[in-house]
Short mmCIF file of C-alpha atoms and ligand atoms in Angstrom, two decimals:
data_model
loop_
_atom_site.label_atom_id
_atom_site.label_comp_id
_atom_site.label_asym_id
_atom_site.label_seq_id
_atom_site.Cartn_x
_atom_site.Cartn_y
_atom_site.Cartn_z
CA UNK A 4 -97.80 -33.88 237.78
CA UNK A 5 -97.82 -31.13 235.32
CA UNK A 6 -95.13 -31.57 232.98
CA UNK A 7 -93.71 -29.41 230.14
CA UNK A 8 -92.20 -31.37 227.18
CA UNK A 9 -89.99 -30.10 224.35
CA UNK A 10 -89.97 -32.26 221.21
CA UNK A 11 -93.10 -33.54 222.06
CA UNK A 12 -94.41 -33.82 218.79
CA UNK A 13 -91.77 -36.18 217.59
CA UNK A 14 -91.25 -39.69 217.32
CA UNK A 15 -90.08 -40.44 220.70
CA UNK A 16 -92.69 -37.55 222.24
CA UNK A 17 -95.80 -38.22 220.71
CA UNK A 18 -95.61 -42.04 222.25
CA UNK A 19 -94.44 -40.48 225.44
CA UNK A 20 -97.34 -37.97 225.82
CA UNK A 21 -99.63 -40.81 225.16
CA UNK A 22 -98.16 -42.96 227.39
CA UNK A 23 -97.64 -40.06 230.51
CA UNK A 24 -101.56 -38.83 229.77
CA UNK A 25 -102.62 -42.52 230.58
CA UNK A 26 -100.62 -42.65 233.84
CA UNK A 27 -102.42 -39.50 235.10
CA UNK A 28 -100.08 -36.65 234.38
CA UNK A 29 -101.09 -33.48 232.65
CA UNK A 30 -99.06 -32.10 229.66
CA UNK A 31 -97.90 -29.05 228.20
CA UNK A 32 -95.95 -29.17 225.01
CA UNK A 33 -94.01 -26.58 223.60
CA UNK A 34 -93.72 -26.47 220.08
CA UNK A 35 -92.52 -24.49 217.17
CA UNK A 36 -95.91 -25.61 214.88
CA UNK A 37 -98.41 -25.58 217.66
CA UNK A 38 -101.36 -26.44 215.05
CA UNK A 39 -99.61 -29.62 213.75
CA UNK A 40 -98.57 -30.57 217.02
CA UNK A 41 -102.18 -30.14 218.90
CA UNK A 42 -103.59 -32.59 215.89
CA UNK A 43 -100.79 -35.09 216.86
CA UNK A 44 -101.15 -34.73 220.68
CA UNK A 45 -104.90 -35.10 221.37
CA UNK A 46 -105.64 -33.72 224.89
CA UNK A 47 -102.30 -32.11 225.25
CA UNK A 48 -102.04 -28.20 225.89
CA UNK A 49 -99.95 -27.18 223.18
CA UNK A 50 -97.93 -23.94 223.52
CA UNK A 51 -95.83 -21.77 220.98
CA UNK A 52 -94.39 -19.47 223.63
CA UNK A 53 -92.91 -20.44 227.10
CA UNK A 54 -94.66 -17.65 228.61
CA UNK A 55 -98.13 -19.65 228.30
CA UNK A 56 -96.70 -22.34 230.30
CA UNK A 57 -98.14 -22.19 234.10
CA UNK A 58 -97.61 -24.35 237.16
CA UNK A 59 -94.98 -27.03 235.71
CA UNK A 60 -93.56 -29.39 238.10
CA UNK A 61 -91.32 -31.08 235.82
CA UNK A 62 -89.88 -30.89 232.43
CA UNK A 63 -88.76 -33.35 229.57
CA UNK A 64 -86.10 -31.56 227.11
CA UNK A 65 -86.41 -33.90 224.10
CA UNK A 66 -86.45 -31.13 221.07
CA UNK A 67 -83.82 -31.11 218.27
CA UNK A 68 -83.13 -31.29 214.74
CA UNK A 69 -82.81 -34.59 213.19
CA UNK A 70 -78.95 -35.41 212.82
CA UNK A 71 -78.77 -38.03 209.69
CA UNK A 72 -81.19 -36.19 207.85
CA UNK A 73 -78.90 -34.64 205.49
CA UNK A 74 -75.17 -33.64 205.00
CA UNK A 75 -73.60 -31.56 207.80
CA UNK A 76 -72.04 -28.11 206.61
CA UNK A 77 -71.00 -25.77 208.93
CA UNK A 78 -74.78 -24.08 208.88
CA UNK A 79 -76.28 -27.61 209.73
CA UNK A 80 -74.17 -27.92 212.21
CA UNK A 81 -75.34 -24.81 214.13
CA UNK A 82 -78.94 -25.56 213.68
CA UNK A 83 -78.22 -29.04 215.12
CA UNK A 84 -76.51 -27.43 218.37
CA UNK A 85 -79.08 -24.40 218.54
CA UNK A 86 -81.95 -26.86 218.55
CA UNK A 87 -80.72 -28.43 221.23
CA UNK A 88 -78.41 -26.18 223.30
CA UNK A 89 -80.47 -23.08 222.30
CA UNK A 90 -83.61 -24.57 223.41
CA UNK A 91 -82.15 -25.95 226.65
CA UNK A 92 -80.81 -22.31 227.38
CA UNK A 93 -84.46 -20.79 226.58
CA UNK A 94 -85.65 -23.56 229.31
CA UNK A 95 -83.51 -22.25 231.66
CA UNK A 96 -84.17 -18.57 231.23
CA UNK A 97 -87.84 -19.27 231.57
CA UNK A 98 -87.51 -20.90 234.77
CA UNK A 99 -84.72 -18.76 236.74
CA UNK A 100 -87.22 -15.97 237.56
CA UNK A 101 -90.04 -18.12 238.75
CA UNK A 102 -90.76 -18.25 242.20
CA UNK A 103 -92.15 -21.98 242.11
CA UNK A 104 -89.68 -23.51 239.53
CA UNK A 105 -90.22 -27.33 238.12
CA UNK A 106 -88.43 -29.61 240.73
CA UNK A 107 -86.91 -32.05 237.93
CA UNK A 108 -85.46 -31.67 234.29
CA UNK A 109 -85.13 -35.02 232.43
CA UNK A 110 -82.79 -33.79 229.39
CA UNK A 111 -81.91 -35.76 226.22
CA UNK A 112 -78.57 -36.88 225.11
CA UNK A 113 -77.34 -39.50 223.20
CA UNK A 114 -75.13 -42.56 223.03
CA UNK A 115 -72.76 -40.58 220.46
CA UNK A 116 -71.74 -38.76 223.85
CA UNK A 117 -69.19 -41.51 224.11
CA UNK A 118 -67.69 -40.72 220.52
CA UNK A 119 -66.80 -43.97 218.21
CA UNK A 120 -65.44 -46.93 220.40
CA UNK A 121 -64.30 -50.38 220.07
CA UNK A 122 -65.83 -53.45 221.72
CA UNK A 123 -65.36 -51.92 225.41
CA UNK A 124 -68.62 -52.13 227.62
CA UNK A 125 -69.35 -48.43 228.58
CA UNK A 126 -71.29 -46.91 231.57
CA UNK A 127 -71.93 -43.93 232.48
CA UNK A 128 -68.50 -43.06 234.10
CA UNK A 129 -66.93 -43.43 230.49
CA UNK A 130 -65.05 -40.38 229.27
CA UNK A 131 -66.79 -38.40 226.42
CA UNK A 132 -65.85 -38.72 222.88
CA UNK A 133 -64.53 -35.74 220.61
CA UNK A 134 -66.14 -35.87 217.39
CA UNK A 135 -69.07 -33.48 216.15
CA UNK A 136 -71.78 -35.82 217.89
CA UNK A 137 -70.01 -36.24 221.17
CA UNK A 138 -69.41 -32.43 221.49
CA UNK A 139 -72.97 -31.95 220.83
CA UNK A 140 -73.93 -34.24 223.71
CA UNK A 141 -71.33 -33.10 226.04
CA UNK A 142 -72.42 -29.44 225.77
CA UNK A 143 -76.48 -30.16 225.76
CA UNK A 144 -75.49 -31.92 228.93
CA UNK A 145 -73.83 -29.21 230.51
CA UNK A 146 -76.28 -26.71 229.51
CA UNK A 147 -79.10 -29.16 231.30
CA UNK A 148 -76.90 -29.10 234.39
CA UNK A 149 -77.16 -25.68 234.76
CA UNK A 150 -80.55 -26.34 236.17
CA UNK A 151 -79.18 -27.94 239.22
CA UNK A 152 -78.16 -24.45 240.41
CA UNK A 153 -81.55 -23.24 240.18
CA UNK A 154 -82.38 -26.29 242.72
CA UNK A 155 -83.89 -28.84 240.24
CA UNK A 156 -82.98 -32.50 240.22
CA UNK A 157 -81.63 -33.06 236.56
CA UNK A 158 -81.19 -36.42 234.86
CA UNK A 159 -79.24 -36.53 231.80
CA UNK A 160 -80.72 -39.40 229.29
CA UNK A 161 -77.76 -40.73 226.60
CA UNK A 162 -80.40 -42.44 224.66
CA UNK A 163 -79.47 -45.21 222.15
CA UNK A 164 -81.29 -46.09 218.58
CA UNK A 165 -84.81 -45.92 219.52
CA UNK A 166 -87.08 -48.84 218.08
CA UNK A 167 -90.86 -48.24 217.69
CA UNK A 168 -93.18 -49.24 214.87
CA UNK A 169 -93.81 -45.78 213.30
CA UNK A 170 -90.62 -43.71 212.79
CA UNK A 171 -86.91 -43.48 213.69
CA UNK A 172 -84.24 -45.61 212.52
CA UNK A 173 -86.09 -48.84 212.18
CA UNK A 174 -88.46 -47.23 209.87
CA UNK A 175 -86.01 -46.12 207.55
CA UNK A 176 -84.30 -49.61 207.37
CA UNK A 177 -87.59 -51.54 207.01
CA UNK A 178 -88.34 -51.38 203.34
CA UNK A 179 -84.90 -52.71 202.19
CA UNK A 180 -85.05 -55.49 204.59
CA UNK A 181 -88.69 -56.55 203.74
CA UNK A 182 -87.32 -56.55 199.89
CA UNK A 183 -85.00 -58.94 200.98
CA UNK A 184 -82.27 -56.10 200.17
CA UNK A 185 -81.16 -55.64 203.65
CA UNK A 186 -77.80 -56.42 205.60
CA UNK A 187 -75.24 -54.86 207.61
CA UNK A 188 -73.84 -51.28 207.40
CA UNK A 189 -70.50 -51.21 206.62
CA UNK A 190 -68.48 -54.14 207.81
CA UNK A 191 -71.05 -54.63 210.77
CA UNK A 192 -68.58 -54.46 213.44
CA UNK A 193 -69.88 -51.28 215.16
CA UNK A 194 -71.61 -51.81 218.24
CA UNK A 195 -75.57 -50.70 217.96
CA UNK A 196 -76.71 -49.50 221.31
CA UNK A 197 -80.65 -50.00 220.81
CA UNK A 198 -83.48 -49.64 223.30
CA UNK A 199 -87.27 -50.55 222.69
CA UNK A 200 -89.34 -46.92 222.65
CA UNK A 201 -91.80 -48.55 225.37
CA UNK A 202 -88.53 -48.85 227.73
CA UNK A 203 -87.07 -45.42 226.88
CA UNK A 204 -90.45 -43.97 227.87
CA UNK A 205 -90.80 -45.83 230.92
CA UNK A 206 -87.45 -44.87 231.95
CA UNK A 207 -88.12 -41.31 231.57
CA UNK A 208 -91.53 -41.87 233.75
CA UNK A 209 -89.23 -43.55 236.04
CA UNK A 210 -86.68 -40.63 236.18
CA UNK A 211 -89.50 -38.16 236.56
CA UNK A 212 -90.99 -39.79 239.60
CA UNK A 213 -88.01 -41.15 241.54
CA UNK A 214 -86.85 -38.57 243.82
CA UNK A 215 -83.42 -39.97 244.09
CA UNK A 216 -82.78 -40.22 240.42
CA UNK A 217 -80.11 -37.91 239.21
CA UNK A 218 -77.35 -37.42 236.65
CA UNK A 219 -76.23 -39.60 233.70
CA UNK A 220 -78.38 -42.41 232.42
CA UNK A 221 -77.38 -44.50 229.72
CA UNK A 222 -80.79 -45.36 227.69
CA UNK A 223 -80.08 -48.30 226.09
CA UNK A 224 -81.06 -51.90 226.32
CA UNK A 225 -78.89 -54.11 228.42
CA UNK A 226 -77.74 -56.02 225.50
CA UNK A 227 -76.44 -54.43 222.81
CA UNK A 228 -75.37 -55.91 219.62
CA UNK A 229 -72.71 -55.67 216.77
CA UNK A 230 -74.50 -54.09 213.75
CA UNK A 231 -74.52 -57.00 211.55
CA UNK A 232 -75.97 -59.11 214.20
CA UNK A 233 -78.95 -56.46 214.43
CA UNK A 234 -79.07 -56.85 210.61
CA UNK A 235 -79.09 -60.67 210.94
CA UNK A 236 -81.81 -60.69 213.84
CA UNK A 237 -84.06 -58.02 211.70
CA UNK A 238 -83.77 -60.45 208.87
CA UNK A 239 -84.86 -63.55 210.89
CA UNK A 240 -87.89 -61.69 212.18
CA UNK A 241 -89.03 -60.52 208.91
CA UNK A 242 -88.12 -63.97 207.25
CA UNK A 243 -85.97 -62.48 204.67
CA UNK A 244 -82.56 -62.96 203.97
CA UNK A 245 -79.96 -59.91 205.42
CA UNK A 246 -76.98 -60.34 203.59
CA UNK A 247 -76.41 -57.30 201.45
CA UNK A 248 -74.31 -54.86 203.16
CA UNK A 249 -74.60 -51.04 202.38
CA UNK A 250 -71.26 -50.09 201.58
CA UNK A 251 -69.17 -47.58 203.80
CA UNK A 252 -68.16 -45.71 200.66
CA UNK A 253 -71.73 -45.05 199.51
CA UNK A 254 -73.01 -44.01 202.73
CA UNK A 255 -70.03 -41.56 203.07
CA UNK A 256 -70.60 -40.13 199.29
CA UNK A 257 -74.12 -39.58 200.40
CA UNK A 258 -74.01 -38.28 203.95
CA UNK A 259 -70.31 -36.99 204.34
CA UNK A 260 -69.61 -36.71 207.80
CA UNK A 261 -72.95 -37.56 209.27
CA UNK A 262 -72.23 -41.25 208.02
CA UNK A 263 -69.69 -41.81 211.10
CA UNK A 264 -73.23 -41.97 213.27
CA UNK A 265 -74.23 -44.91 211.03
CA UNK A 266 -70.54 -46.39 210.34
CA UNK A 267 -69.24 -46.42 214.08
CA UNK A 268 -71.01 -47.06 217.38
CA UNK A 269 -70.32 -47.80 221.24
CA UNK A 270 -70.96 -50.89 223.29
CA UNK A 271 -73.32 -48.87 225.90
CA UNK A 272 -74.81 -50.43 229.00
CA UNK A 273 -77.50 -49.10 231.22
CA UNK A 274 -75.36 -49.49 234.55
CA UNK A 275 -76.95 -46.64 236.47
CA UNK A 276 -80.83 -47.44 235.72
CA UNK A 277 -80.05 -51.26 236.46
CA UNK A 278 -78.35 -50.45 239.63
CA UNK A 279 -81.37 -48.30 240.79
CA UNK A 280 -83.88 -51.00 240.29
CA UNK A 281 -85.19 -50.32 236.69
CA UNK A 282 -86.58 -52.96 234.81
CA UNK A 283 -86.50 -53.54 231.27
CA UNK A 284 -89.49 -54.74 229.34
CA UNK A 285 -87.65 -55.53 226.43
CA UNK A 286 -84.21 -56.30 227.14
CA UNK A 287 -83.09 -58.76 224.45
CA UNK A 288 -83.26 -57.68 220.39
CA UNK A 289 -85.16 -60.59 219.06
CA UNK A 290 -88.26 -59.92 221.28
CA UNK A 291 -87.89 -56.31 220.98
CA UNK A 292 -87.98 -56.44 217.08
CA UNK A 293 -90.86 -58.83 216.96
CA UNK A 294 -92.97 -56.76 218.97
CA UNK A 295 -92.06 -53.81 217.21
CA UNK A 296 -92.34 -55.32 213.63
CA UNK A 297 -95.00 -57.91 213.97
P1 NDP B 316 -87.84 -36.16 216.28
O1 NDP B 316 -87.41 -35.76 215.15
O2 NDP B 316 -89.03 -37.21 215.61
O3 NDP B 316 -88.55 -34.99 216.87
C1 NDP B 316 -87.87 -34.22 217.41
C2 NDP B 316 -89.09 -32.92 217.70
O4 NDP B 316 -87.75 -31.65 217.99
C3 NDP B 316 -89.64 -32.57 216.94
O5 NDP B 316 -91.07 -32.85 217.09
C4 NDP B 316 -89.77 -30.73 216.84
O6 NDP B 316 -90.63 -30.37 217.75
C5 NDP B 316 -88.58 -30.50 217.86
N1 NDP B 316 -87.56 -29.78 217.14
C6 NDP B 316 -86.87 -30.02 215.80
N2 NDP B 316 -86.14 -29.20 215.26
C7 NDP B 316 -86.15 -28.34 216.17
C8 NDP B 316 -85.54 -26.81 216.27
N3 NDP B 316 -84.75 -26.32 215.18
N4 NDP B 316 -85.88 -26.19 217.35
C9 NDP B 316 -86.57 -26.62 218.37
N5 NDP B 316 -87.40 -27.64 218.24
C10 NDP B 316 -86.95 -28.61 217.45
O7 NDP B 316 -86.98 -36.80 217.26
P2 NDP B 316 -87.06 -38.17 217.93
O8 NDP B 316 -88.23 -38.04 218.78
O9 NDP B 316 -86.78 -39.40 217.45
O10 NDP B 316 -85.86 -37.94 219.43
C11 NDP B 316 -86.16 -36.96 220.05
C12 NDP B 316 -84.88 -36.55 220.65
O11 NDP B 316 -84.06 -37.63 221.24
C13 NDP B 316 -83.80 -35.67 219.66
O12 NDP B 316 -83.20 -34.69 220.46
C14 NDP B 316 -82.97 -36.88 219.15
O13 NDP B 316 -81.97 -36.28 218.87
C15 NDP B 316 -82.65 -37.51 220.52
N6 NDP B 316 -82.47 -39.14 220.31
C16 NDP B 316 -83.36 -39.73 219.67
C17 NDP B 316 -82.88 -41.03 219.16
C18 NDP B 316 -83.60 -42.03 218.22
O14 NDP B 316 -83.58 -43.04 217.86
N7 NDP B 316 -84.76 -41.55 217.83
C19 NDP B 316 -81.65 -41.77 219.68
C20 NDP B 316 -80.88 -40.84 220.46
C21 NDP B 316 -81.40 -39.49 220.50
P3 NDP B 316 -91.70 -29.18 216.88
O15 NDP B 316 -91.54 -29.43 215.38
O16 NDP B 316 -93.14 -29.61 217.57
O17 NDP B 316 -91.08 -28.07 217.30
#
């Protein structure tokens, strides 16, 4: 299949591209920085302008400004929204006039869709939240669903915290943990819905290749944990103590509203993918962390 990918140069995208190439798909990545992206993505056709994309059969849409990199003000919030909803809108404008449109769109979203939640397990039918991240995901998904009117099969992927060896949230946590200075974030009772990057990539491939797949999918492992259990398990895997909490007030001071992404959580289950037969290679946290951290 010839697949167009947005966000292909990122933490998930690079590993996704390497995997999809290995299994025989041909890839085009749409990037704002085509030269840098091409260096990171050997063998991938990198384009700066969508007009250069030809004979695309499927689209994976992952582009987005990082959410927790800095404090959110009105301008930053707009950049975060434009980079996702605006990019999706541009994809639709590119597809609409084509005679031979792609037949499937796998489009990003996140577990933040559900907003801050208590211990209740959440499947894909749970209602969306109302905070900034939830509204962002809801509107990002709505935009992607417009592709159904153009005849595409649309899968919306509500991704949890992605664990991989060379980036993402885990890389930011590793240094304090390796120094024995790690611990729970805030009181650690918030749920942490995670997924091993290999499983997320496997799920994206599966959604692309299974003609019956469509709708919302929680891209999370079947065993989410409270954040303090995540910290304990990471400490155990690294053979380091992990008792020093990251105080909530310090995070609020440093990140403002963006700290809610770390201090709150949701207990998300991949009910849709499992009901359709997707098998996780890394369902349990300790095994996944051992594989990622070594
Ligand atoms: P990265 O930040 O590593 O990569 C995101 C990519 O998006 C970049 O490579 C960049 O591509 C593109 N991008 C960034 N800013 C913009 C912009 N303003 N306009 C258009 N494109 C932009 O993210 P991840 O790989 O970690 O995540 C990919 C997607 O999955 C994101 O949308 C993220 O929100 C979502 N997600 C990730 C999770 C995680 O734990 N990693 C969890 C839940 C959701 P280029 O520079 O080549 O244009």
